[in-house]
Amino acid sequence: MRRGLLTLGCLLAVSAHAGGKAITVAVGDCRDADLLTGATAFSDAVSGLLKDDALDPFVVLTRLRPPPSAALEDVTRQLEAARAQFYADQFDKTLEGVRSAVSALERLPPSDLVANQLQTAWILEGLVYKSLNRKNEQLRAWRRVLRTAPEFKLDPNAFSPSTVAQFDQLRVEMARSKKVALSVSTTPGATIFVDGVRMGLAPIKGLTLAAGSYRIVALAGNAQSFSYDVTLEAAPVDVVIDLAFEGSLRPQLPLCVNGGEAEAIKLAAREGASRLLVFRVDATQWVTALLIDVRVGNRVRDGGMQQAEARKGNGYTDLATFVLTGQPARLASSNRSLDAEKPVVAPKPAPVEPKPVVAEPKPSVTEPKYVIIEQKPVVEQKPAVVEQPPAVAKDPTANTPRAVPLVIAGAGLVAVGVGLGTWFAGADDRAAFANAVDGQGVVNTQILDAASAGALEQRVGTNQAVATGLMIGGGVVAVAGTVLFFALAPSDAPKPTVMLSPNGAYAGIAGTF
């Protein structure tokens, strides 16, 4: 049973490693906003504690799967502008635009359209160097086209005869050059792209290419592999791609895999980390963090807490501190035991001296079927008290204005209403974000660019946090005001009554207020 706001559990009686790099990875459904929000806060807490011993998640993601920097339509317009600069003899600006376009294209998911734009960029780069009489750079740019598309030809209506002749001569020379065999093994049926050009379906055996460096990517549906930089020299090269694992990595921060510990461990091992912190959020909004020794695959320590409490104060830092060091951390918000919040059940009489009233035979007292719990203990009524008028004027609560708790309760209800309004006001943002993100959490850049998607995701998270805070806080204030209203009631006002029995419970109040 989870007891307290922070559950601490050691799986093994060992301490965390003092050295070695650590990486934080969220596991589960990487479309879950609660998982992503919590993982971001927990990863930041780990980085704050470990400093340089924590791998930078941005650097890791950029190395494995660089996020798109521009949409394909934007890059196409950029190349058109670079072509216009070329014909205006602005060669430096042309080269700058071409290099920026190539960098942006290599970040996009591979496709035939992307390949066409890459070829356009390399042809234009060669033309610039040709105009600058830098033949080596010119031919190197054009080789980027011909080595993966040997049948590519320049349009004689768009290029000068001398340019077409040079390009055709280079094709003949490359066809005679020595080739190196490349094989790629991955999920059967996955499409293999080399330098952005579609080469066929996996597995690919004995693909012959000119010596040089290449970029290889595998794609199957929404699953995309990491980018592999391969150098072909003389000996055949075999590339093995674990597409099921690599495709599970979310292409945006925080680091998240659509899977479990196995995928997270593979990611940590690939990045050379010796410590892995796995972050989860379950269906009951309970967050857990698990420390794993990557070198031997052993679980070291885990901890958990309610997500609502983790968001308060230093909650995520406390959780990270315990999982990393084994030292229990005290939450800044509260350290009460959940036992203190359980309903109070009437205790059985303690073994003390019996009171005289026990001698009066009352079946309901000697064999109770129901236990009555009142706001105040029942006071024995004596005849002398009945003969005197009620001392209402001496009631300590008589001079306390009971309108105050009503105002408090009303303010709480207003806050709840504002929270609901805030939630509904964010409906358009949530719908827009859901429309722009596919089933794997990848932003469709044709609908929304990466920067706008990040800003929209932040607005959605802020809206949810504000709305939830207002509704929960308002509810607490409303309940507090209601409790104060009854607590300030005159002594002769009816008291709330609770009845407990083996078959259930009843609570009620009646009277004039």
XYZ file of C-alpha atoms in Angstrom:
513
model
C 0.000 0.000 0.000
C 1.265 3.479 -0.831
C 1.660 5.354 2.418
C 2.549 9.028 2.631
C 3.224 11.436 -0.159
C 6.506 9.787 -1.064
C 6.884 6.009 -1.294
C 10.446 4.863 -0.970
C 11.385 1.347 -2.037
C 14.804 -0.197 -2.503
C 14.909 -3.067 -4.962
C 18.493 -3.929 -4.150
C 20.570 -3.068 -1.106
C 23.155 -1.162 -3.097
C 23.903 2.506 -3.490
C 23.949 4.535 -6.657
C 27.177 4.656 -8.627
C 29.319 7.626 -7.777
C 30.638 8.047 -11.330
C 29.592 7.619 -14.940
C 27.146 9.508 -17.086
C 23.423 9.304 -16.386
C 20.494 9.635 -18.793
C 16.803 10.151 -18.033
C 14.217 8.482 -20.298
C 10.418 8.475 -20.010
C 8.642 5.242 -20.985
C 5.022 4.583 -21.881
C 2.666 6.407 -24.227
C 4.719 9.348 -25.480
C 1.512 11.155 -26.493
C 0.450 11.436 -22.817
C 0.704 15.095 -21.770
C 1.047 14.159 -18.074
C 3.965 11.840 -18.878
C 5.734 14.464 -20.990
C 5.215 17.268 -18.465
C 6.411 15.141 -15.557
C 9.365 13.750 -17.514
C 10.521 17.262 -18.399
C 10.418 18.390 -14.758
C 12.106 15.206 -13.512
C 14.842 15.380 -16.173
C 15.534 19.006 -15.240
C 15.758 17.973 -11.571
C 18.255 15.206 -12.389
C 20.357 17.593 -14.486
C 20.371 20.097 -11.641
C 21.595 17.449 -9.189
C 24.200 15.735 -11.403
C 25.419 18.749 -13.403
C 27.990 17.534 -15.964
C 27.382 13.870 -15.069
C 23.943 14.048 -16.707
C 23.770 13.690 -20.484
C 22.145 16.691 -22.145
C 18.860 15.376 -23.633
C 18.918 18.031 -26.374
C 22.371 16.943 -27.512
C 21.317 13.278 -27.434
C 18.177 13.860 -29.480
C 19.936 16.133 -31.982
C 22.593 13.484 -32.560
C 20.146 10.595 -32.977
C 17.202 12.284 -34.647
C 17.705 15.986 -35.400
C 14.357 17.792 -35.234
C 13.228 19.521 -38.460
C 14.364 23.118 -38.712
C 12.050 24.070 -41.579
C 9.159 22.678 -43.622
C 9.792 21.320 -47.128
C 7.855 24.201 -48.674
C 10.082 26.711 -46.871
C 13.258 24.985 -48.064
C 11.944 24.925 -51.637
C 11.419 28.709 -51.513
C 14.905 29.103 -50.025
C 16.457 27.236 -52.972
C 14.480 29.350 -55.437
C 15.886 32.469 -53.775
C 19.402 31.007 -53.931
C 18.972 30.325 -57.665
C 17.939 33.947 -58.213
C 21.030 35.089 -56.300
C 23.188 32.853 -58.512
C 21.910 34.479 -61.698
C 22.577 37.852 -60.047
C 26.221 36.769 -59.509
C 25.787 36.824 -55.729
C 27.775 33.622 -55.311
C 28.556 33.889 -51.610
C 24.884 34.350 -50.740
C 24.001 31.478 -53.073
C 26.395 29.096 -51.318
C 25.100 30.200 -47.927
C 21.502 29.548 -48.975
C 22.351 26.164 -50.519
C 24.204 24.909 -47.437
C 21.383 26.032 -45.154
C 18.850 24.283 -47.394
C 20.825 21.012 -47.434
C 21.098 21.049 -43.641
C 17.338 21.578 -43.319
C 16.538 18.863 -45.890
C 18.670 16.277 -44.080
C 16.586 16.873 -40.929
C 13.303 16.101 -42.679
C 11.853 12.581 -42.921
C 13.234 11.077 -46.149
C 11.019 11.033 -49.237
C 11.261 11.356 -52.999
C 10.355 15.050 -52.771
C 13.142 15.658 -50.276
C 15.584 13.750 -52.528
C 14.655 15.950 -55.514
C 15.373 19.109 -53.536
C 18.714 17.716 -52.319
C 19.743 17.007 -55.919
C 18.676 20.517 -56.936
C 20.799 21.997 -54.145
C 23.916 20.006 -55.091
C 23.554 20.860 -58.788
C 23.270 24.557 -57.908
C 26.288 24.326 -55.615
C 28.322 22.838 -58.482
C 27.240 25.651 -60.796
C 28.473 28.254 -58.309
C 31.900 26.597 -58.075
C 31.996 26.286 -61.871
C 31.461 30.044 -62.155
C 34.259 30.553 -59.598
C 36.604 28.236 -61.580
C 36.879 25.885 -58.610
C 36.575 22.614 -60.495
C 37.335 20.222 -57.645
C 34.511 21.625 -55.500
C 32.244 21.661 -58.568
C 32.754 17.972 -59.332
C 32.502 16.981 -55.672
C 29.044 18.594 -55.442
C 27.845 16.862 -58.615
C 29.201 13.499 -57.437
C 26.794 13.758 -54.487
C 24.027 13.474 -57.084
C 25.470 10.821 -59.402
C 26.760 8.376 -56.783
C 23.203 7.545 -55.608
C 21.389 8.387 -58.871
C 23.761 7.389 -61.722
C 21.026 7.855 -64.344
C 20.388 11.475 -63.371
C 20.640 13.874 -66.353
C 20.604 17.630 -66.662
C 17.849 19.235 -68.725
C 19.525 20.658 -71.856
C 16.821 23.350 -72.027
C 17.773 24.619 -68.563
C 21.569 24.291 -68.632
C 24.272 25.369 -71.063
C 25.777 22.775 -73.425
C 29.153 22.972 -71.686
C 27.560 22.297 -68.315
C 25.594 19.329 -69.650
C 28.752 17.943 -71.306
C 30.749 18.223 -68.080
C 28.015 16.513 -66.097
C 27.714 13.642 -68.639
C 31.482 13.155 -68.674
C 31.493 12.900 -64.854
C 28.767 10.231 -65.051
C 30.930 8.116 -67.372
C 33.951 8.440 -65.102
C 31.968 7.450 -62.013
C 30.521 4.417 -63.776
C 34.089 3.173 -64.326
C 35.255 3.872 -60.766
C 35.700 1.162 -58.145
C 32.625 0.357 -56.101
C 32.153 -0.860 -52.516
C 29.368 -3.212 -51.415
C 26.829 -2.010 -48.827
C 24.245 -4.225 -47.106
C 21.473 -3.004 -44.815
C 19.475 -5.290 -42.532
C 16.424 -4.130 -40.604
C 12.681 -4.765 -40.361
C 11.686 -6.599 -43.578
C 9.860 -4.290 -45.965
C 11.278 -1.068 -44.509
C 12.391 1.484 -47.112
C 16.113 2.259 -47.162
C 17.306 5.759 -48.079
C 20.950 6.609 -48.852
C 21.766 10.316 -48.919
C 18.011 10.906 -49.062
C 17.514 8.743 -52.176
C 15.221 5.690 -52.057
C 17.324 2.548 -52.614
C 14.732 -0.180 -52.121
C 13.152 -2.348 -49.448
C 15.001 -4.108 -46.656
C 16.923 -6.271 -46.514
C 19.354 -4.834 -49.084
C 22.330 -6.985 -50.010
C 25.403 -6.000 -52.015
C 24.387 -2.491 -53.088
C 27.465 -1.118 -54.905
C 28.368 2.539 -54.374
C 31.396 4.710 -55.007
C 33.784 5.103 -52.096
C 32.887 7.919 -49.734
C 30.702 8.873 -46.782
C 26.951 8.308 -46.849
C 23.914 8.922 -44.646
C 21.547 5.953 -44.228
C 17.985 6.043 -42.857
C 15.312 3.318 -42.673
C 11.612 4.151 -42.741
C 8.534 1.971 -42.136
C 5.260 3.847 -41.753
C 5.676 6.347 -38.932
C 8.752 4.555 -37.567
C 12.020 6.174 -38.611
C 15.498 4.958 -37.698
C 18.361 7.050 -36.472
C 20.650 8.598 -39.074
C 23.698 6.388 -39.765
C 26.873 7.983 -41.142
C 28.752 5.243 -42.998
C 32.121 5.450 -44.761
C 32.769 3.081 -47.682
C 36.423 2.494 -48.461
C 37.372 -0.969 -49.735
C 35.829 -3.777 -47.653
C 32.088 -4.486 -47.813
C 30.048 -2.805 -45.087
C 27.036 -4.316 -43.300
C 24.636 -2.005 -41.418
C 22.126 -3.462 -38.959
C 19.267 -1.191 -37.866
C 16.958 -1.991 -34.935
C 13.974 -0.111 -36.373
C 11.527 -1.348 -33.715
C 13.645 0.287 -31.000
C 14.807 3.365 -32.911
C 11.318 4.100 -34.201
C 9.998 4.118 -30.626
C 11.986 7.266 -29.729
C 9.869 10.414 -29.724
C 11.402 13.021 -32.066
C 10.888 15.880 -29.576
C 12.025 16.528 -26.018
C 11.803 15.159 -23.401
C 13.514 11.870 -24.231
C 10.663 9.354 -24.385
C 10.284 5.867 -25.869
C 6.968 4.241 -26.718
C 7.757 1.058 -24.864
C 9.299 -0.076 -21.611
C 12.579 -0.531 -19.779
C 14.153 -2.620 -22.543
C 13.984 0.240 -25.067
C 15.206 2.748 -22.475
C 18.200 0.523 -21.623
C 19.097 0.235 -25.331
C 19.042 4.019 -25.637
C 21.231 4.453 -22.562
C 23.727 1.851 -23.771
C 23.902 3.453 -27.214
C 24.751 6.804 -25.637
C 27.412 5.280 -23.361
C 25.570 6.055 -20.113
C 26.294 3.898 -17.065
C 23.182 5.004 -15.168
C 19.622 5.123 -16.464
C 16.688 6.814 -14.746
C 13.372 5.510 -16.071
C 10.358 7.780 -15.502
C 6.722 6.614 -15.617
C 3.199 7.889 -14.893
C 0.551 5.209 -14.312
C -3.214 5.356 -14.758
C -3.697 6.510 -11.143
C -1.453 9.570 -11.688
C 1.294 7.959 -9.612
C 4.778 8.891 -10.838
C 7.699 6.506 -10.378
C 11.414 6.766 -11.075
C 13.725 3.771 -11.359
C 17.540 3.758 -11.308
C 19.179 1.051 -13.447
C 22.834 0.065 -13.668
C 23.198 -0.071 -17.452
C 26.465 -2.014 -17.365
C 24.901 -5.076 -15.744
C 21.202 -4.363 -16.366
C 20.276 -4.443 -12.658
C 17.643 -2.356 -10.960
C 19.184 -0.329 -8.161
C 16.449 1.731 -6.506
C 13.001 3.129 -7.186
C 10.713 5.764 -5.685
C 7.237 7.082 -6.328
C 4.741 9.774 -5.356
C 1.432 11.250 -6.420
C 1.879 13.483 -9.455
C -0.072 16.295 -7.817
C 2.435 16.322 -4.938
C 5.419 15.993 -7.269
C 4.378 19.241 -8.940
C 4.482 21.115 -5.650
C 7.652 22.790 -4.434
C 10.662 20.490 -4.787
C 8.654 17.320 -5.384
C 10.532 16.101 -8.465
C 13.869 17.099 -6.959
C 13.046 15.112 -3.810
C 12.177 12.070 -5.917
C 15.365 12.376 -7.983
C 17.471 12.835 -4.830
C 16.187 9.630 -3.280
C 16.502 7.513 -6.430
C 20.056 8.723 -7.051
C 21.401 8.625 -3.490
C 19.063 6.472 -1.405
C 18.715 9.305 1.098
C 15.046 9.961 1.986
C 13.935 13.458 1.102
C 11.326 15.516 2.979
C 8.704 17.093 0.781
C 8.365 20.841 1.177
C 4.583 20.709 0.907
C 3.698 18.145 3.580
C 4.998 15.089 5.372
C 1.735 13.865 6.841
C 0.962 10.190 6.813
C -2.072 9.149 4.854
C -3.236 7.399 8.005
C -3.906 10.813 9.504
C -6.435 11.500 6.777
C -8.532 8.393 7.329
C -12.041 8.849 8.794
C -12.128 8.576 12.556
C -14.141 5.547 13.644
C -15.587 5.538 17.134
C -13.128 3.565 19.311
C -14.211 0.774 21.542
C -14.396 1.720 25.254
C -11.016 1.562 26.913
C -10.603 -0.789 29.903
C -11.229 1.903 32.531
C -13.581 2.130 35.430
C -17.196 1.840 34.224
C -19.394 4.899 34.572
C -22.679 4.782 36.500
C -24.719 5.063 33.297
C -23.634 1.564 32.313
C -25.774 0.192 35.113
C -28.896 1.540 33.382
C -30.152 -1.328 31.183
C -30.337 -0.031 27.575
C -30.096 -2.684 24.840
C -28.895 -0.134 22.297
C -25.900 0.652 24.528
C -24.944 -2.825 25.705
C -25.349 -4.388 22.213
C -24.830 -1.493 19.747
C -25.761 -2.069 16.092
C -24.872 1.440 14.957
C -22.145 3.772 16.164
C -23.134 7.436 16.321
C -20.386 9.970 15.791
C -21.343 13.578 16.468
C -19.506 16.821 16.108
C -19.464 17.236 19.907
C -19.646 14.616 22.677
C -23.076 13.996 24.134
C -23.392 15.746 27.499
C -25.572 14.178 30.182
C -28.658 16.338 30.720
C -29.553 17.049 34.337
C -33.010 18.202 35.493
C -31.565 21.424 36.931
C -30.363 22.453 33.507
C -33.778 21.964 31.937
C -35.426 24.380 34.392
C -33.088 27.256 33.409
C -33.474 29.336 30.227
C -30.949 28.656 27.479
C -27.800 30.728 27.881
C -27.693 31.746 24.236
C -26.054 35.099 24.922
C -23.036 33.361 26.454
C -22.375 31.159 23.400
C -18.774 31.902 22.341
C -19.770 31.649 18.681
C -22.776 33.948 18.960
C -20.810 37.107 18.063
C -18.954 35.531 15.142
C -20.452 36.562 11.747
C -21.434 33.364 9.947
C -21.455 35.238 6.637
C -17.646 35.036 6.529
C -17.466 31.283 5.813
C -20.242 31.679 3.255
C -18.143 34.307 1.473
C -15.147 31.930 1.590
C -17.195 29.062 0.168
C -18.581 31.360 -2.533
C -15.093 32.476 -3.499
C -14.087 28.841 -3.838
C -17.018 28.135 -6.155
C -16.111 31.179 -8.255
C -12.540 29.844 -8.580
C -13.919 26.472 -9.720
C -16.036 28.269 -12.325
C -13.037 30.262 -13.565
C -11.038 27.025 -13.784
C -13.747 25.416 -15.922
C -13.855 28.501 -18.133
C -10.081 28.405 -18.521
C -10.221 24.729 -19.480
C -12.879 25.309 -22.154
C -10.984 28.367 -23.428
C -8.018 26.108 -24.223
C -10.126 23.646 -26.248
C -9.072 25.172 -29.581
C -5.357 24.911 -28.720
C -5.743 21.291 -27.629
C -7.618 20.434 -30.809
C -5.023 22.220 -32.972
C -2.154 20.396 -31.248
C -3.881 17.014 -31.564
C -4.489 17.686 -35.266
C -0.827 18.585 -35.857
C 0.623 15.526 -34.086
C 0.402 12.021 -35.528
C 0.028 8.730 -33.643
C 3.741 8.634 -32.755
C 3.850 12.165 -31.386
C 5.577 13.541 -34.541
C 4.572 17.054 -35.585
C 3.222 17.239 -39.146
C 5.269 20.153 -40.443
C 2.813 20.620 -43.305
C 0.249 21.640 -40.733
C 2.447 23.300 -38.124
C 6.179 24.092 -38.029
C 8.343 22.852 -35.161
C 8.615 26.228 -33.406
C 4.862 26.837 -33.495
C 4.221 23.272 -32.346
C 6.502 23.780 -29.341
C 4.786 27.044 -28.420
C 1.358 25.439 -28.863
C 2.342 22.468 -26.708
C 3.536 24.866 -23.987
C 0.241 26.807 -24.122
C -1.747 23.574 -23.816
C 0.315 22.496 -20.791
C -0.047 25.925 -19.134
C -3.808 25.947 -19.752
C -4.196 22.499 -18.201
C -2.066 23.419 -15.179
C -3.907 26.711 -14.524
C -7.363 25.200 -15.025
C -6.588 22.215 -12.785
C -5.084 24.450 -10.089
C -8.128 26.741 -10.062
C -10.617 23.872 -9.932
C -8.792 21.929 -7.223
C -7.900 25.034 -5.184
C -11.418 26.420 -5.515
C -12.902 23.118 -4.409
C -10.684 23.062 -1.325
C -11.652 26.650 -0.425
C -15.363 25.899 -0.908
C -15.155 22.857 1.386
C -13.205 24.868 3.978
C -15.856 27.580 3.971
C -18.623 24.997 4.419
C -16.809 23.403 7.352
C -16.320 26.807 8.997
C -20.015 27.585 8.517
C -21.035 24.590 10.620
C -18.180 25.064 13.075
C -19.419 28.587 13.856
C -23.022 27.454 14.339
C -24.711 28.391 17.659
C -24.616 25.785 20.391
C -28.321 25.043 19.946
C -28.021 24.445 16.215
C -28.342 20.847 15.009
C -25.096 18.946 14.641
C -23.955 16.879 11.650
C -24.382 13.187 12.432
C -22.572 10.181 10.985
C -23.837 6.607 11.413
C -21.523 3.665 10.804
C -22.645 0.057 10.674
C -21.379 -3.196 9.237
C -23.701 -2.665 6.267
C -22.760 0.897 5.376
C -22.708 4.489 6.543
C -25.055 7.462 6.716
C -24.372 11.164 7.205
C -26.956 13.886 7.597
C -28.070 17.114 9.260
C -31.461 18.690 9.795
C -32.808 21.786 11.513
C -33.018 25.592 11.177
C -29.900 27.684 10.573
